[in-house]
Amino acid sequence: MRLVLNKIFLALSVLSALLGLGFLGWILVTLFIEGLSSLHFSLFINDLVDGGLRNLIVGQLILAFLAGAIGIPLGMLAGIYIREYGRGKYAEFIRDLSDIMMSAPSIVIGAFVYAIAVAPFGGANGFAGILALSIMMIPIIINTTDSMLSLVPKELREAGIALGASKYRVILDIVIKAAKVGIMTGVLLAFARIAGETAPLLFTSETSNYFSLDLTQSFPSLTVSIYNLANEPEESSRDLAWAASFILTMMVLVINLVGRFITRNKHK
């Protein structure tokens, strides 16, 4: 009976995996067919107001990288603190709060940032978008850093202390190096999530048809513009939405590949 149950469970697991991969493949094939057919060079040299995507691509990269500049160090430091230094209820409170924030709907975070960084300042702005994305990024990195550091054997820490190294040197030179692949994976997952987010930007930075580097005003965003263009009745607008979706997917893929390449080389 136990062998039969094992085989049934294995068959269900394989079927579920194939079903998930099938839907993922369907989405990617559709995206590649529609996106590639709508892609042309002029999209990269013209802004949306002239039928291109240049301002949206630049805007999306600025929002994502500035959010990463805030979220990555804060998330990693918080993860290191609760694993290596935190004790008792205070560390548990931060860990529980991080778990709750990680499962919070992105639209709720967008509404929260709207209340504190958009409404008081009279309108949408790029800074609010960066704040919303960084808030989404921090709990993912905290959770990943905490989990990866917990996998580092206690004996490594004790060996470092026995050699006379201070605690922070042991953490920097031994513990983080041992967990860097897992931490980097968490950072990439967090970055990939915020790079493709739409809901929080709808409430905060919105988007613009024009090229802009002014973060105090509505800021061009690829994801929000995809949402807007996909709802337009014109065929040309929907083609732009497909092309923008394809470019966004490629951006996330390239970031993942570059991160894994750097991590692998450092690991050798």
Coordinates of C-alpha atoms in Angstrom, one line a residue:
M1 CA 0.0 0.0 0.0
R2 CA 2.8 2.4 0.9
L3 CA 4.5 1.8 -2.5
V4 CA 1.2 2.5 -4.3
L5 CA 0.8 5.7 -2.4
N6 CA 4.4 6.8 -3.2
K7 CA 3.8 6.2 -6.9
I8 CA 0.5 8.1 -6.8
F9 CA 2.2 11.0 -5.0
L10 CA 5.1 10.9 -7.5
A11 CA 2.8 10.9 -10.4
L12 CA 0.8 13.9 -9.1
S13 CA 4.0 15.8 -8.4
V14 CA 5.3 15.2 -11.9
L15 CA 1.9 16.1 -13.4
S16 CA 1.8 19.3 -11.5
A17 CA 5.3 20.2 -12.5
L18 CA 4.6 19.5 -16.2
L19 CA 1.3 21.5 -15.9
G20 CA 3.1 24.5 -14.5
L21 CA 5.9 24.3 -17.1
G22 CA 3.3 23.9 -19.8
F23 CA 1.6 27.2 -18.9
L24 CA 4.9 28.9 -18.5
G25 CA 6.0 27.7 -21.9
W26 CA 2.6 28.8 -23.4
I27 CA 3.1 32.3 -22.0
L28 CA 6.7 32.6 -23.2
V29 CA 5.9 31.4 -26.7
T30 CA 3.0 33.8 -27.0
L31 CA 5.2 36.6 -25.7
F32 CA 8.0 35.8 -28.1
I33 CA 5.8 35.6 -31.1
E34 CA 3.8 38.7 -30.4
G35 CA 6.7 40.7 -29.0
L36 CA 9.2 39.9 -31.7
S37 CA 6.7 40.7 -34.5
S38 CA 6.1 44.2 -32.9
L39 CA 9.8 44.9 -32.2
H40 CA 11.8 47.3 -34.3
F41 CA 14.8 49.6 -33.9
S42 CA 12.9 52.9 -33.8
L43 CA 11.3 51.8 -30.4
F44 CA 14.7 52.3 -28.8
I45 CA 15.4 55.8 -30.2
N46 CA 12.0 57.4 -29.8
D47 CA 9.9 58.2 -26.8
L48 CA 6.3 57.0 -26.3
V49 CA 4.9 60.3 -27.5
D50 CA 6.6 59.5 -30.9
G51 CA 5.6 55.8 -30.9
G52 CA 8.8 54.5 -29.2
L53 CA 9.7 53.1 -25.8
R54 CA 13.0 54.8 -25.0
N55 CA 11.8 57.0 -22.1
L56 CA 9.9 54.0 -20.6
I57 CA 13.0 51.7 -20.6
V58 CA 15.2 54.4 -19.1
G59 CA 12.6 55.3 -16.5
Q60 CA 12.0 51.7 -15.5
L61 CA 15.7 51.0 -15.0
I62 CA 16.2 54.2 -12.9
L63 CA 13.3 53.2 -10.7
A64 CA 14.5 49.6 -10.2
F65 CA 18.1 50.4 -9.6
L66 CA 17.5 53.3 -7.2
A67 CA 15.0 51.1 -5.3
G68 CA 17.7 48.4 -5.3
A69 CA 20.3 50.9 -4.0
I70 CA 18.0 51.4 -1.0
G71 CA 16.5 47.9 -0.5
I72 CA 19.5 45.7 -1.0
P73 CA 21.8 47.1 1.7
L74 CA 18.9 47.6 4.2
G75 CA 17.6 44.1 3.6
M76 CA 21.0 42.4 3.9
L77 CA 21.9 44.3 7.1
A78 CA 18.6 43.5 8.7
G79 CA 18.9 39.8 7.7
I80 CA 22.5 39.7 9.2
Y81 CA 21.3 41.4 12.3
I82 CA 18.4 39.1 13.1
R83 CA 20.6 36.0 12.4
E84 CA 23.9 37.0 13.9
Y85 CA 23.2 39.6 16.5
G86 CA 19.5 39.6 17.3
R87 CA 18.2 37.7 20.3
G88 CA 14.8 37.2 21.9
K89 CA 11.5 38.8 21.1
Y90 CA 13.0 41.8 19.3
A91 CA 14.6 39.7 16.6
E92 CA 11.5 37.5 16.3
F93 CA 9.4 40.6 15.9
I94 CA 11.5 41.8 13.0
R95 CA 11.4 38.3 11.5
D96 CA 7.6 38.1 11.8
L97 CA 7.1 41.6 10.5
S98 CA 9.3 40.7 7.5
D99 CA 7.2 37.6 6.8
I100 CA 4.0 39.7 6.9
M101 CA 5.4 42.4 4.7
M102 CA 6.6 39.8 2.1
S103 CA 3.0 38.5 1.8
A104 CA 1.4 41.9 1.6
P105 CA -0.3 42.6 -1.7
S106 CA 1.7 45.1 -3.8
I107 CA -1.4 47.2 -4.3
V108 CA -1.7 47.7 -0.5
I109 CA 2.0 48.9 -0.4
G110 CA 1.2 51.3 -3.2
A111 CA -1.8 52.7 -1.4
F112 CA 0.3 53.1 1.8
V113 CA 3.0 55.0 -0.1
Y114 CA 0.4 57.1 -1.8
A115 CA -0.9 58.2 1.6
I116 CA 2.6 59.2 2.9
A117 CA 4.5 60.3 -0.2
V118 CA 2.0 61.2 -2.9
A119 CA -1.1 62.9 -1.4
P120 CA 0.9 65.2 1.0
F121 CA 3.1 66.5 -1.9
G122 CA 0.2 67.1 -4.4
G123 CA 0.8 64.5 -7.0
A124 CA 2.6 61.4 -8.4
N125 CA 6.4 61.5 -8.2
G126 CA 9.3 59.2 -9.0
F127 CA 10.6 59.2 -5.4
A128 CA 7.3 57.7 -4.2
G129 CA 7.7 54.9 -6.8
I130 CA 11.2 54.2 -5.6
L131 CA 10.0 54.1 -2.0
A132 CA 7.2 51.6 -2.9
L133 CA 9.5 49.3 -4.8
S134 CA 12.2 49.4 -2.0
I135 CA 9.5 48.5 0.6
M136 CA 8.6 45.5 -1.5
M137 CA 12.2 44.5 -1.9
I138 CA 13.4 44.7 1.7
P139 CA 11.4 41.8 3.3
I140 CA 12.4 39.4 0.5
I141 CA 16.1 40.1 1.0
I142 CA 15.7 40.0 4.8
N143 CA 14.1 36.6 4.6
T144 CA 16.6 35.2 2.1
T145 CA 19.6 36.5 4.0
D146 CA 18.3 35.2 7.3
S147 CA 17.6 31.7 5.8
M148 CA 20.9 31.4 4.0
L149 CA 23.0 32.5 7.0
S150 CA 21.1 29.9 9.1
L151 CA 22.5 27.2 6.8
V152 CA 26.1 28.1 7.5
P153 CA 27.5 25.5 10.0
K154 CA 28.0 26.8 13.5
E155 CA 31.5 25.3 13.5
L156 CA 32.7 27.8 10.8
R157 CA 31.9 30.7 13.2
E158 CA 33.6 28.9 16.1
A159 CA 36.7 28.3 14.0
G160 CA 36.9 31.9 13.1
I161 CA 36.5 33.0 16.7
A162 CA 39.1 30.4 17.8
L163 CA 41.6 32.0 15.3
G164 CA 41.2 35.3 17.1
A165 CA 39.0 37.1 14.6
S166 CA 36.4 39.5 15.8
K167 CA 32.7 38.7 15.3
Y168 CA 32.2 41.2 12.5
R169 CA 35.3 39.8 10.6
V170 CA 33.9 36.3 11.0
I171 CA 30.6 37.4 9.6
L172 CA 32.2 39.3 6.7
D173 CA 35.0 36.9 5.8
I174 CA 33.5 33.5 6.6
V175 CA 29.7 33.5 7.1
I176 CA 28.7 35.8 4.2
K177 CA 31.1 34.2 1.8
A178 CA 29.8 30.8 2.6
A179 CA 26.2 32.0 2.0
K180 CA 26.8 34.4 -0.9
V181 CA 25.3 32.3 -3.6
G182 CA 22.0 31.9 -1.8
I183 CA 22.0 35.6 -0.8
M184 CA 22.7 36.7 -4.4
T185 CA 19.8 34.5 -5.5
G186 CA 17.5 36.3 -3.1
V187 CA 18.7 39.7 -4.3
L188 CA 18.0 38.7 -7.9
L189 CA 14.6 37.3 -7.1
A190 CA 13.7 40.5 -5.3
F191 CA 15.1 42.7 -8.1
A192 CA 13.2 40.7 -10.7
R193 CA 10.0 41.1 -8.7
I194 CA 10.2 44.9 -8.4
A195 CA 11.4 45.2 -12.0
G196 CA 8.1 43.8 -13.2
E197 CA 5.7 45.4 -10.7
T198 CA 2.8 47.6 -11.8
A199 CA 0.3 48.0 -9.0
P200 CA 2.5 50.1 -6.6
L201 CA 3.6 52.4 -9.4
L202 CA 0.0 53.1 -10.5
F203 CA -0.5 54.9 -7.2
T204 CA 2.9 56.5 -6.8
S205 CA 5.0 57.4 -9.8
E206 CA 2.4 56.7 -12.5
T207 CA 4.0 57.2 -16.0
S208 CA 4.8 59.8 -18.6
N209 CA 4.8 59.8 -22.4
Y210 CA 7.9 62.0 -22.4
F211 CA 11.5 61.5 -21.5
S212 CA 12.2 62.8 -17.9
L213 CA 14.9 62.5 -15.2
D214 CA 12.9 64.6 -12.8
L215 CA 11.9 62.4 -9.9
T216 CA 9.6 65.1 -8.4
Q217 CA 7.1 64.6 -11.2
S218 CA 5.2 61.7 -12.8
F219 CA 8.0 59.3 -14.0
P220 CA 8.0 57.2 -17.1
S221 CA 7.5 53.5 -16.3
L222 CA 7.5 50.5 -18.6
T223 CA 5.1 48.4 -16.6
V224 CA 2.4 51.1 -16.0
S225 CA 2.6 52.0 -19.7
I226 CA 2.1 48.3 -20.7
Y227 CA -1.1 48.3 -18.6
N228 CA -2.3 51.5 -20.3
L229 CA -1.3 50.6 -23.8
A230 CA -2.9 47.1 -23.5
N231 CA -6.3 48.8 -22.7
E232 CA -6.1 51.1 -25.7
P233 CA -8.5 50.3 -28.7
E234 CA -5.8 51.0 -31.3
E235 CA -3.9 48.0 -32.7
S236 CA -0.7 50.0 -32.8
S237 CA -0.9 50.6 -29.0
R238 CA -1.4 46.9 -28.3
D239 CA 1.6 46.2 -30.5
L240 CA 3.7 48.6 -28.4
A241 CA 2.4 46.8 -25.3
W242 CA 3.6 43.4 -26.7
A243 CA 7.0 44.9 -27.6
A244 CA 7.4 46.5 -24.1
S245 CA 6.4 43.2 -22.4
F246 CA 9.0 41.3 -24.5
I247 CA 11.7 43.9 -23.6
L248 CA 10.8 43.8 -19.9
T249 CA 11.1 40.0 -19.9
M250 CA 14.5 40.2 -21.6
M251 CA 15.7 42.8 -19.1
V252 CA 14.8 40.5 -16.2
L253 CA 16.4 37.5 -17.9
V254 CA 19.6 39.3 -18.6
I255 CA 19.9 40.6 -15.0
N256 CA 19.4 37.1 -13.7
L257 CA 22.0 35.6 -16.1
V258 CA 24.6 38.3 -15.3
G259 CA 24.1 37.9 -11.6
R260 CA 24.5 34.1 -11.8
F261 CA 27.6 34.5 -14.0
I262 CA 29.2 36.9 -11.5
T263 CA 28.3 34.6 -8.6
R264 CA 29.6 31.5 -10.3
N265 CA 32.9 33.2 -11.2
K266 CA 33.4 34.4 -7.6
H267 CA 32.5 30.9 -6.3
K268 CA 35.4 29.3 -8.3

